[in-house]
Amino acid sequence: MTGPRDPDRTSHRSAPAPRLGDSTRAIRAAARTPELLQRPTSVPIFQTATFTSADAEALAAIVGDPRAGYSYSRLSNPTTTALGDAYAEIAGGEAGIALGSGMAAIHAACAAVLRAGDRVVAPLAAYGSTRVQLTGYFGRFGVEVELVDTTDLEVVSAALAAKPTRLLYAESSANPTTFVADHAALAGLAHRHGAVYVVDNTFASSHVCRPLEHGADLVVESATKYLGGHSDVIAGVVAGSAELIDAVARVRTDTGAVLAPFEAFLVLRGILTFPVRMDRHGQNARALAGWLERQDGVERVLYPGLPSHPQHAVVERQWRPDNGGGMLSFEVAGGRAAGQAVIDALGLTERTASLGSVHTMVVHPPSTSQRQLSEAELVASGINPGLLRVSVGLEDVEDLVADFDQALGVARQVAAAAPALVDA
Ligand SMILES: Cc1ncc(COP(=O)(O)O)c(C=O)c1O
């Protein structure tokens, strides 16, 4: 042996191992990973930026093809790969991938298929940041984006027929209106016109609706929401064919939109209880929506699981039976002031902008997520001034009903006290 190549393993030999310096020894000592012949029950957090290879040739092969092994965690990491694989199984895709956030997932899915000069047809009612990403960022790089009402199949068909289109985008259930996309019909239209059909399934979740089974090419979710489920992590996932997911993976690597291993671990832990939670979210939301429909001062309830929902027939064909998801919207009489009064009077819910958590969360979109829109624009997108969006959590539903009951009482007083201001 010519140098101190592996003093740990040569220590039994008769020639004394060369004495290494303290720093060298500390670095080697603290990086010695135990070898296990057993599998841990939880996916370990591979908190490392780098992985070693047997020799230079093996390293070159792995860097060239991350599927052959691990080299650098921006290319791939075992904890993050485990999450991508888990999502593929849950969503019914051939392959899956995890990214740094839902927006990173939407970006990578779109960037994987779009080139300058391409055209996208997307919903008018898309999540605000998605709309900004498509029109503002992809638009800036020469992608033409047309926003239409994707619940109107004739409008979508006309938009696709008008010009060659590369990508049709939809949300299973729109934020905040819960308007539902007919995946089978939209996928059929997209494919007839040579477009790729990409779906954001965040609001519905893959337990309740699986767009890939109805013809979608890629499905995206903000794993921040139902998959993580506890409002303690930001993450995104995409599933689809192995070919398309390979293209998404290249975007992730080259734009650096990776998910850290600890974040991937948190989402994996959330997935362990995902179906159980989704069933309870669905039961609670169905009960609360049904109760809200019977209350004075509630003008309209939009819940995909109710027969009164405008796309309930689609839900019956394409969503899990007896589970309309955990998201609902409702309109209170008394406009903006009454809507805000409900939020302020609720005692059990979280006043926050997110969704898909164990906690019930209520937002007033006209004064938060959609605040940039004028009253006329809000109404044109189906958002009336008194609209409230509820992400129904896992609390006891009787407690939620009691809390909404007293809050609606306050809203009725506000509406009665200021009738002249209502809907001004
Ligand atoms: C429908 C929808 N899609 C995507 C996102 C973005 O997810 P993230 O915040 O994880 O980037 C959100 C966030 O609220 C959302 O509501």
GROMACS .gro file of C-alpha atoms and ligand atoms in nm:
model
  440
    1MET     CA    1   0.000   0.000   0.000
    2THR     CA    2   0.145   0.332  -0.104
    3GLY     CA    3  -0.063   0.581   0.091
    4PRO     CA    4  -0.323   0.614   0.367
    5ARG     CA    5  -0.594   0.482   0.140
    6ASP     CA    6  -0.806   0.312   0.399
    7PRO     CA    7  -0.635   0.305   0.739
    8ASP     CA    8  -0.947   0.175   0.915
    9ARG     CA    9  -0.940  -0.146   0.720
   10THR     CA   10  -0.562  -0.193   0.729
   11SER     CA   11  -0.527  -0.151   1.105
   12HIS     CA   12  -0.507  -0.528   1.163
   13ARG     CA   13  -0.199  -0.558   0.944
   14SER     CA   14   0.140  -0.582   1.098
   15ALA     CA   15   0.271  -0.257   0.944
   16PRO     CA   16   0.131   0.029   1.154
   17ALA     CA   17  -0.119   0.247   0.968
   18PRO     CA   18   0.008   0.594   0.895
   19ARG     CA   19  -0.115   0.834   1.159
   20LEU     CA   20  -0.373   1.071   1.007
   21GLY     CA   21  -0.423   1.426   1.123
   22ASP     CA   22  -0.712   1.512   1.358
   23SER     CA   23  -0.916   1.687   1.088
   24THR     CA   24  -0.884   1.395   0.847
   25ARG     CA   25  -0.982   1.152   1.122
   26ALA     CA   26  -1.280   1.363   1.234
   27ILE     CA   27  -1.412   1.395   0.878
   28ARG     CA   28  -1.382   1.021   0.818
   29ALA     CA   29  -1.517   0.924   1.159
   30ALA     CA   30  -1.833   1.133   1.135
   31ALA     CA   31  -1.917   1.019   0.781
   32ARG     CA   32  -1.897   0.643   0.841
   33THR     CA   33  -2.248   0.515   0.765
   34PRO     CA   34  -2.360   0.195   0.937
   35GLU     CA   35  -2.424  -0.097   0.703
   36LEU     CA   36  -2.771  -0.242   0.749
   37LEU     CA   37  -2.906  -0.575   0.633
   38GLN     CA   38  -3.255  -0.481   0.752
   39ARG     CA   39  -3.505  -0.235   0.609
   40PRO     CA   40  -3.618   0.051   0.833
   41THR     CA   41  -3.998   0.082   0.860
   42SER     CA   42  -3.988   0.449   0.761
   43VAL     CA   43  -3.805   0.579   0.455
   44PRO     CA   44  -3.481   0.727   0.596
   45ILE     CA   45  -3.396   1.093   0.542
   46PHE     CA   46  -3.089   1.077   0.318
   47GLN     CA   47  -2.961   1.414   0.433
   48THR     CA   48  -2.665   1.431   0.200
   49ALA     CA   49  -2.569   1.638  -0.102
   50THR     CA   50  -2.332   1.376  -0.243
   51PHE     CA   51  -2.301   0.998  -0.282
   52THR     CA   52  -1.977   0.813  -0.347
   53SER     CA   53  -1.922   0.564  -0.629
   54ALA     CA   54  -1.698   0.258  -0.650
   55ASP     CA   55  -1.465   0.415  -0.908
   56ALA     CA   56  -1.441   0.698  -1.162
   57GLU     CA   57  -1.613   0.498  -1.435
   58ALA     CA   58  -1.912   0.415  -1.210
   59LEU     CA   59  -1.942   0.781  -1.109
   60ALA     CA   60  -1.938   0.891  -1.475
   61ALA     CA   61  -2.212   0.638  -1.556
   62ILE     CA   62  -2.433   0.757  -1.268
   63VAL     CA   63  -2.390   1.127  -1.340
   64GLY     CA   64  -2.479   1.052  -1.703
   65ASP     CA   65  -2.792   0.858  -1.606
   66PRO     CA   66  -2.930   0.933  -1.256
   67ARG     CA   67  -3.148   0.621  -1.280
   68ALA     CA   68  -2.831   0.411  -1.252
   69GLY     CA   69  -2.755   0.537  -0.899
   70TYR     CA   70  -2.705   0.843  -0.684
   71SER     CA   71  -2.428   1.101  -0.716
   72TYR     CA   72  -2.562   1.445  -0.625
   73SER     CA   73  -2.894   1.532  -0.460
   74ARG     CA   74  -2.990   1.794  -0.719
   75LEU     CA   75  -2.998   1.508  -0.971
   76SER     CA   76  -3.167   1.257  -0.739
   77ASN     CA   77  -3.192   1.158  -0.375
   78PRO     CA   78  -3.334   0.831  -0.238
   79THR     CA   79  -3.587   0.995   0.000
   80THR     CA   80  -3.716   1.223  -0.275
   81THR     CA   81  -3.722   0.937  -0.525
   82ALA     CA   82  -3.928   0.733  -0.277
   83LEU     CA   83  -4.185   1.015  -0.268
   84GLY     CA   84  -4.199   1.039  -0.649
   85ASP     CA   85  -4.252   0.662  -0.670
   86ALA     CA   86  -4.520   0.671  -0.399
   87TYR     CA   87  -4.707   0.947  -0.583
   88ALA     CA   88  -4.691   0.753  -0.912
   89GLU     CA   89  -4.864   0.464  -0.738
   90ILE     CA   90  -5.127   0.682  -0.570
   91ALA     CA   91  -5.203   0.878  -0.888
   92GLY     CA   92  -5.200   0.571  -1.116
   93GLY     CA   93  -4.901   0.688  -1.323
   94GLU     CA   94  -4.618   0.492  -1.478
   95ALA     CA   95  -4.367   0.724  -1.308
   96GLY     CA   96  -4.365   1.012  -1.061
   97ILE     CA   97  -4.135   1.284  -0.936
   98ALA     CA   98  -4.122   1.521  -0.636
   99LEU     CA   99  -4.025   1.888  -0.657
  100GLY     CA  100  -3.970   2.186  -0.427
  101SER     CA  101  -4.331   2.315  -0.431
  102GLY     CA  102  -4.659   2.285  -0.615
  103MET     CA  103  -4.562   2.585  -0.829
  104ALA     CA  104  -4.226   2.423  -0.910
  105ALA     CA  105  -4.415   2.108  -1.014
  106ILE     CA  106  -4.652   2.307  -1.239
  107HIS     CA  107  -4.356   2.492  -1.391
  108ALA     CA  108  -4.155   2.175  -1.458
  109ALA     CA  109  -4.457   1.994  -1.605
  110CYS     CA  110  -4.526   2.283  -1.844
  111ALA     CA  111  -4.159   2.355  -1.925
  112ALA     CA  112  -4.112   1.985  -2.009
  113VAL     CA  113  -4.351   2.015  -2.303
  114LEU     CA  114  -4.350   2.384  -2.408
  115ARG     CA  115  -4.123   2.568  -2.653
  116ALA     CA  116  -4.124   2.934  -2.763
  117GLY     CA  117  -4.408   2.989  -3.008
  118ASP     CA  118  -4.630   2.718  -2.853
  119ARG     CA  119  -4.984   2.788  -2.742
  120VAL     CA  120  -5.157   2.695  -2.415
  121VAL     CA  121  -5.529   2.688  -2.338
  122ALA     CA  122  -5.595   2.719  -1.963
  123PRO     CA  123  -5.885   2.801  -1.728
  124LEU     CA  124  -5.990   3.158  -1.656
  125ALA     CA  125  -6.055   3.038  -1.303
  126ALA     CA  126  -5.707   2.886  -1.253
  127TYR     CA  127  -5.522   2.929  -0.923
  128GLY     CA  128  -5.379   3.284  -0.921
  129SER     CA  129  -5.008   3.193  -0.920
  130THR     CA  130  -5.063   2.944  -1.202
  131ARG     CA  131  -5.229   3.212  -1.408
  132VAL     CA  132  -4.935   3.447  -1.340
  133GLN     CA  133  -4.679   3.174  -1.418
  134LEU     CA  134  -4.845   3.085  -1.748
  135THR     CA  135  -4.923   3.434  -1.874
  136GLY     CA  136  -4.639   3.626  -1.708
  137TYR     CA  137  -4.343   3.387  -1.727
  138PHE     CA  138  -4.414   3.142  -2.009
  139GLY     CA  139  -4.575   3.436  -2.190
  140ARG     CA  140  -4.253   3.633  -2.156
  141PHE     CA  141  -4.066   3.352  -2.332
  142GLY     CA  142  -4.294   3.352  -2.633
  143VAL     CA  143  -4.569   3.111  -2.526
  144GLU     CA  144  -4.920   3.227  -2.616
  145VAL     CA  145  -5.175   3.164  -2.340
  146GLU     CA  146  -5.551   3.175  -2.393
  147LEU     CA  147  -5.768   3.168  -2.080
  148VAL     CA  148  -6.115   3.019  -2.125
  149ASP     CA  149  -6.397   2.866  -1.921
  150THR     CA  150  -6.278   2.503  -1.918
  151THR     CA  151  -6.612   2.382  -1.779
  152ASP     CA  152  -6.767   2.480  -2.115
  153LEU     CA  153  -6.656   2.208  -2.359
  154GLU     CA  154  -6.775   2.402  -2.666
  155VAL     CA  155  -6.558   2.698  -2.566
  156VAL     CA  156  -6.256   2.469  -2.514
  157SER     CA  157  -6.318   2.293  -2.844
  158ALA     CA  158  -6.337   2.626  -3.028
  159ALA     CA  159  -6.018   2.750  -2.858
  160LEU     CA  160  -5.830   2.434  -2.957
  161ALA     CA  161  -5.961   2.446  -3.312
  162ALA     CA  162  -5.870   2.814  -3.354
  163LYS     CA  163  -5.490   2.760  -3.363
  164PRO     CA  164  -5.245   2.472  -3.310
  165THR     CA  165  -5.216   2.419  -2.933
  166ARG     CA  166  -4.943   2.232  -2.749
  167LEU     CA  167  -5.094   2.216  -2.399
  168LEU     CA  168  -5.443   2.210  -2.249
  169TYR     CA  169  -5.436   2.283  -1.875
  170ALA     CA  170  -5.714   2.233  -1.619
  171GLU     CA  171  -5.777   2.201  -1.246
  172SER     CA  172  -5.987   1.904  -1.126
  173SER     CA  173  -6.173   2.143  -0.899
  174ALA     CA  174  -6.104   2.513  -0.939
  175ASN     CA  175  -5.973   2.738  -0.664
  176PRO     CA  176  -6.192   2.890  -0.512
  177THR     CA  177  -6.515   2.811  -0.698
  178THR     CA  178  -6.482   2.427  -0.698
  179PHE     CA  179  -6.593   2.425  -1.065
  180VAL     CA  180  -6.509   2.073  -1.183
  181ALA     CA  181  -6.321   1.972  -1.501
  182ASP     CA  182  -6.455   1.686  -1.716
  183HIS     CA  183  -6.123   1.505  -1.762
  184ALA     CA  184  -6.242   1.242  -2.008
  185ALA     CA  185  -6.392   1.507  -2.236
  186LEU     CA  186  -6.100   1.752  -2.203
  187ALA     CA  187  -5.839   1.477  -2.261
  188GLY     CA  188  -6.033   1.366  -2.570
  189LEU     CA  189  -6.043   1.721  -2.706
  190ALA     CA  190  -5.675   1.782  -2.628
  191HIS     CA  191  -5.561   1.463  -2.799
  192ARG     CA  192  -5.782   1.520  -3.103
  193HIS     CA  193  -5.599   1.852  -3.150
  194GLY     CA  194  -5.251   1.712  -3.080
  195ALA     CA  195  -5.221   1.878  -2.737
  196VAL     CA  196  -5.088   1.740  -2.410
  197TYR     CA  197  -5.346   1.747  -2.127
  198VAL     CA  198  -5.200   1.858  -1.790
  199VAL     CA  199  -5.413   1.867  -1.473
  200ASP     CA  200  -5.364   2.032  -1.135
  201ASN     CA  201  -5.538   1.788  -0.899
  202THR     CA  202  -5.457   1.971  -0.574
  203PHE     CA  203  -5.811   2.061  -0.469
  204ALA     CA  204  -5.961   1.717  -0.532
  205SER     CA  205  -5.655   1.502  -0.440
  206SER     CA  206  -5.562   1.166  -0.590
  207HIS     CA  207  -5.769   0.974  -0.338
  208VAL     CA  208  -6.083   1.138  -0.469
  209CYS     CA  209  -6.004   1.183  -0.841
  210ARG     CA  210  -5.735   1.027  -1.064
  211PRO     CA  211  -5.710   1.235  -1.383
  212LEU     CA  212  -5.458   0.994  -1.542
  213GLU     CA  213  -5.728   0.724  -1.540
  214HIS     CA  214  -5.950   0.960  -1.743
  215GLY     CA  215  -5.693   1.039  -2.010
  216ALA     CA  216  -5.471   1.314  -1.862
  217ASP     CA  217  -5.104   1.300  -1.970
  218LEU     CA  218  -4.958   1.460  -1.657
  219VAL     CA  219  -5.110   1.519  -1.316
  220VAL     CA  220  -4.964   1.772  -1.074
  221GLU     CA  221  -5.037   1.827  -0.707
  222SER     CA  222  -4.923   2.070  -0.445
  223ALA     CA  223  -4.811   1.809  -0.188
  224THR     CA  224  -4.818   2.099   0.058
  225LYS     CA  225  -5.191   2.032   0.081
  226TYR     CA  226  -5.361   1.693   0.124
  227LEU     CA  227  -5.061   1.466   0.066
  228GLY     CA  228  -4.856   1.633   0.341
  229GLY     CA  229  -5.179   1.709   0.522
  230HIS     CA  230  -5.050   1.885   0.833
  231SER     CA  231  -4.948   2.234   0.707
  232ASP     CA  232  -4.583   2.177   0.792
  233VAL     CA  233  -4.418   2.131   0.451
  234ILE     CA  234  -4.405   2.291   0.103
  235ALA     CA  235  -4.369   2.034  -0.178
  236GLY     CA  236  -4.498   1.938  -0.523
  237VAL     CA  237  -4.539   1.615  -0.722
  238VAL     CA  238  -4.602   1.515  -1.084
  239ALA     CA  239  -4.702   1.175  -1.229
  240GLY     CA  240  -4.751   1.043  -1.583
  241SER     CA  241  -4.574   0.833  -1.845
  242ALA     CA  242  -4.208   0.746  -1.785
  243GLU     CA  243  -4.117   0.946  -2.097
  244LEU     CA  244  -4.287   1.266  -1.981
  245ILE     CA  245  -4.159   1.228  -1.624
  246ASP     CA  246  -3.804   1.192  -1.763
  247ALA     CA  247  -3.854   1.528  -1.935
  248VAL     CA  248  -3.989   1.680  -1.610
  249ALA     CA  249  -3.685   1.538  -1.424
  250ARG     CA  250  -3.449   1.711  -1.668
  251VAL     CA  251  -3.624   2.044  -1.601
  252ARG     CA  252  -3.599   1.982  -1.224
  253THR     CA  253  -3.226   1.909  -1.249
  254ASP     CA  254  -3.144   2.205  -1.472
  255THR     CA  255  -3.361   2.461  -1.292
  256GLY     CA  256  -3.272   2.329  -0.947
  257ALA     CA  257  -3.636   2.288  -0.839
  258VAL     CA  258  -3.552   2.000  -0.608
  259LEU     CA  259  -3.725   1.896  -0.288
  260ALA     CA  260  -3.506   1.854   0.021
  261PRO     CA  261  -3.501   1.503   0.173
  262PHE     CA  262  -3.653   1.611   0.506
  263GLU     CA  263  -3.946   1.768   0.318
  264ALA     CA  264  -3.988   1.447   0.117
  265PHE     CA  265  -3.990   1.249   0.441
  266LEU     CA  266  -4.268   1.470   0.583
  267VAL     CA  267  -4.485   1.417   0.275
  268LEU     CA  268  -4.417   1.040   0.283
  269ARG     CA  269  -4.530   1.038   0.644
  270GLY     CA  270  -4.844   1.228   0.545
  271ILE     CA  271  -4.916   0.974   0.271
  272LEU     CA  272  -4.928   0.695   0.531
  273THR     CA  273  -5.263   0.834   0.650
  274PHE     CA  274  -5.370   1.010   0.327
  275PRO     CA  275  -5.669   0.788   0.230
  276VAL     CA  276  -5.796   0.774   0.589
  277ARG     CA  277  -5.773   1.152   0.620
  278MET     CA  278  -5.936   1.208   0.280
  279ASP     CA  279  -6.234   0.994   0.377
  280ARG     CA  280  -6.283   1.200   0.693
  281HIS     CA  281  -6.229   1.529   0.502
  282GLY     CA  282  -6.500   1.414   0.258
  283GLN     CA  283  -6.745   1.313   0.532
  284ASN     CA  284  -6.698   1.638   0.723
  285ALA     CA  285  -6.724   1.854   0.410
  286ARG     CA  286  -7.038   1.673   0.291
  287ALA     CA  287  -7.203   1.721   0.630
  288LEU     CA  288  -7.104   2.087   0.659
  289ALA     CA  289  -7.207   2.162   0.298
  290GLY     CA  290  -7.548   1.997   0.345
  291TRP     CA  291  -7.603   2.191   0.668
  292LEU     CA  292  -7.495   2.522   0.509
  293GLU     CA  293  -7.745   2.474   0.225
  294ARG     CA  294  -8.027   2.483   0.480
  295GLN     CA  295  -7.919   2.805   0.658
  296ASP     CA  296  -8.079   3.149   0.636
  297GLY     CA  297  -7.840   3.400   0.488
  298VAL     CA  298  -7.650   3.140   0.282
  299GLU     CA  299  -7.728   3.215  -0.080
  300ARG     CA  300  -7.535   2.936  -0.250
  301VAL     CA  301  -7.318   2.637  -0.157
  302LEU     CA  302  -7.068   2.498  -0.407
  303TYR     CA  303  -6.959   2.149  -0.304
  304PRO     CA  304  -6.881   1.887  -0.573
  305GLY     CA  305  -7.042   1.615  -0.359
  306LEU     CA  306  -7.383   1.787  -0.350
  307PRO     CA  307  -7.642   1.723  -0.622
  308SER     CA  308  -7.682   2.103  -0.650
  309HIS     CA  309  -7.321   2.145  -0.776
  310PRO     CA  310  -7.320   2.253  -1.145
  311GLN     CA  311  -7.085   1.968  -1.247
  312HIS     CA  312  -7.216   1.703  -1.005
  313ALA     CA  313  -7.279   1.464  -1.297
  314VAL     CA  314  -6.906   1.477  -1.384
  315VAL     CA  315  -6.820   1.416  -1.020
  316GLU     CA  316  -7.044   1.108  -1.019
  317ARG     CA  317  -6.864   0.971  -1.326
  318GLN     CA  318  -6.504   1.061  -1.242
  319TRP     CA  319  -6.464   1.102  -0.865
  320ARG     CA  320  -6.461   0.841  -0.588
  321PRO     CA  321  -6.818   0.744  -0.497
  322ASP     CA  322  -6.941   0.920  -0.183
  323ASN     CA  323  -6.642   1.152  -0.157
  324GLY     CA  324  -6.672   1.504  -0.296
  325GLY     CA  325  -6.339   1.607  -0.143
  326GLY     CA  326  -6.266   1.843   0.142
  327MET     CA  327  -6.309   2.181  -0.033
  328LEU     CA  328  -6.629   2.383  -0.051
  329SER     CA  329  -6.733   2.741  -0.116
  330PHE     CA  330  -7.044   2.925  -0.007
  331GLU     CA  331  -7.191   3.272  -0.050
  332VAL     CA  332  -7.341   3.467   0.236
  333ALA     CA  333  -7.605   3.734   0.190
  334GLY     CA  334  -7.462   4.076   0.270
  335GLY     CA  335  -7.167   4.074   0.029
  336ARG     CA  336  -6.809   4.150   0.121
  337ALA     CA  337  -6.883   4.286   0.472
  338ALA     CA  338  -7.086   3.981   0.569
  339GLY     CA  339  -6.822   3.744   0.421
  340GLN     CA  340  -6.548   3.907   0.624
  341ALA     CA  341  -6.770   3.906   0.935
  342VAL     CA  342  -6.805   3.527   0.908
  343ILE     CA  343  -6.425   3.486   0.896
  344ASP     CA  344  -6.376   3.713   1.196
  345ALA     CA  345  -6.651   3.548   1.401
  346LEU     CA  346  -6.533   3.189   1.346
  347GLY     CA  347  -6.347   3.063   1.650
  348LEU     CA  348  -6.226   2.715   1.557
  349THR     CA  349  -6.089   2.774   1.208
  350GLU     CA  350  -5.751   2.900   1.098
  351ARG     CA  351  -5.747   3.235   0.916
  352THR     CA  352  -5.484   3.141   0.661
  353ALA     CA  353  -5.436   3.115   0.289
  354SER     CA  354  -5.368   2.744   0.253
  355LEU     CA  355  -5.582   2.428   0.237
  356GLY     CA  356  -5.574   2.052   0.267
  357SER     CA  357  -5.476   2.038   0.633
  358VAL     CA  358  -5.608   1.872   0.949
  359HIS     CA  359  -5.716   2.225   1.049
  360THR     CA  360  -6.029   2.379   0.895
  361MET     CA  361  -5.921   2.689   0.704
  362VAL     CA  362  -6.151   2.963   0.577
  363VAL     CA  363  -6.061   3.242   0.338
  364HIS     CA  364  -6.257   3.524   0.179
  365PRO     CA  365  -6.113   3.514  -0.177
  366PRO     CA  366  -6.248   3.858  -0.282
  367SER     CA  367  -6.033   4.024  -0.014
  368THR     CA  368  -5.733   3.784  -0.026
  369SER     CA  369  -5.634   3.559  -0.319
  370GLN     CA  370  -5.851   3.743  -0.575
  371ARG     CA  371  -5.816   4.094  -0.427
  372GLN     CA  372  -5.659   4.231  -0.750
  373LEU     CA  373  -5.987   4.179  -0.937
  374SER     CA  374  -6.259   4.442  -0.957
  375GLU     CA  375  -6.607   4.348  -0.834
  376ALA     CA  376  -6.720   4.301  -1.197
  377GLU     CA  377  -6.419   4.078  -1.277
  378LEU     CA  378  -6.485   3.874  -0.964
  379VAL     CA  379  -6.844   3.809  -1.067
  380ALA     CA  380  -6.729   3.721  -1.422
  381SER     CA  381  -6.503   3.451  -1.273
  382GLY     CA  382  -6.792   3.314  -1.066
  383ILE     CA  383  -6.674   3.478  -0.742
  384ASN     CA  384  -6.947   3.684  -0.574
  385PRO     CA  385  -6.851   3.940  -0.303
  386GLY     CA  386  -6.980   3.723  -0.019
  387LEU     CA  387  -6.799   3.404  -0.131
  388LEU     CA  388  -6.605   3.212   0.133
  389ARG     CA  389  -6.375   2.917   0.064
  390VAL     CA  390  -6.357   2.644   0.326
  391SER     CA  391  -6.096   2.371   0.348
  392VAL     CA  392  -6.280   2.139   0.584
  393GLY     CA  393  -6.045   1.981   0.835
  394LEU     CA  394  -6.060   1.675   1.055
  395GLU     CA  395  -6.222   1.829   1.362
  396ASP     CA  396  -6.551   1.684   1.497
  397VAL     CA  397  -6.810   1.805   1.251
  398GLU     CA  398  -7.060   1.895   1.528
  399ASP     CA  399  -6.807   2.147   1.661
  400LEU     CA  400  -6.759   2.295   1.313
  401VAL     CA  401  -7.136   2.324   1.259
  402ALA     CA  402  -7.178   2.501   1.595
  403ASP     CA  403  -6.897   2.744   1.509
  404PHE     CA  404  -7.038   2.823   1.162
  405ASP     CA  405  -7.385   2.860   1.317
  406GLN     CA  406  -7.277   3.139   1.551
  407ALA     CA  407  -7.063   3.304   1.277
  408LEU     CA  408  -7.357   3.308   1.033
  409GLY     CA  409  -7.564   3.474   1.306
  410VAL     CA  410  -7.307   3.755   1.319
  411ALA     CA  411  -7.309   3.782   0.938
  412ARG     CA  412  -7.689   3.815   0.936
  413GLN     CA  413  -7.662   4.105   1.183
  414VAL     CA  414  -7.399   4.273   0.961
  415ALA     CA  415  -7.618   4.226   0.654
  416ALA     CA  416  -7.923   4.365   0.835
  417ALA     CA  417  -7.736   4.664   0.983
  418ALA     CA  418  -7.587   4.789   0.657
  419PRO     CA  419  -7.830   4.701   0.379
  420ALA     CA  420  -7.735   5.010   0.182
  421LEU     CA  421  -7.371   4.898   0.161
  422VAL     CA  422  -7.453   4.545   0.063
  423ASP     CA  423  -7.327   4.458  -0.284
  424ALA     CA  424  -7.233   4.821  -0.338
  425LIG     C1  425  -5.477   2.465  -0.679
  425LIG     C2  426  -5.336   2.495  -0.637
  425LIG     N1  427  -5.233   2.458  -0.717
  425LIG     C3  428  -5.105   2.485  -0.685
  425LIG     C4  429  -5.073   2.552  -0.569
  425LIG     C5  430  -4.929   2.584  -0.538
  425LIG     O1  431  -4.879   2.500  -0.440
  425LIG     P1  432  -4.750   2.539  -0.353
  425LIG     O2  433  -4.791   2.647  -0.259
  425LIG     O3  434  -4.711   2.410  -0.289
  425LIG     O4  435  -4.645   2.587  -0.449
  425LIG     C6  436  -5.176   2.591  -0.482
  425LIG     C7  437  -5.145   2.663  -0.357
  425LIG     O5  438  -5.230   2.708  -0.285
  425LIG     C8  439  -5.311   2.563  -0.518
  425LIG     O6  440  -5.414   2.600  -0.440
   0.00000   0.00000   0.00000
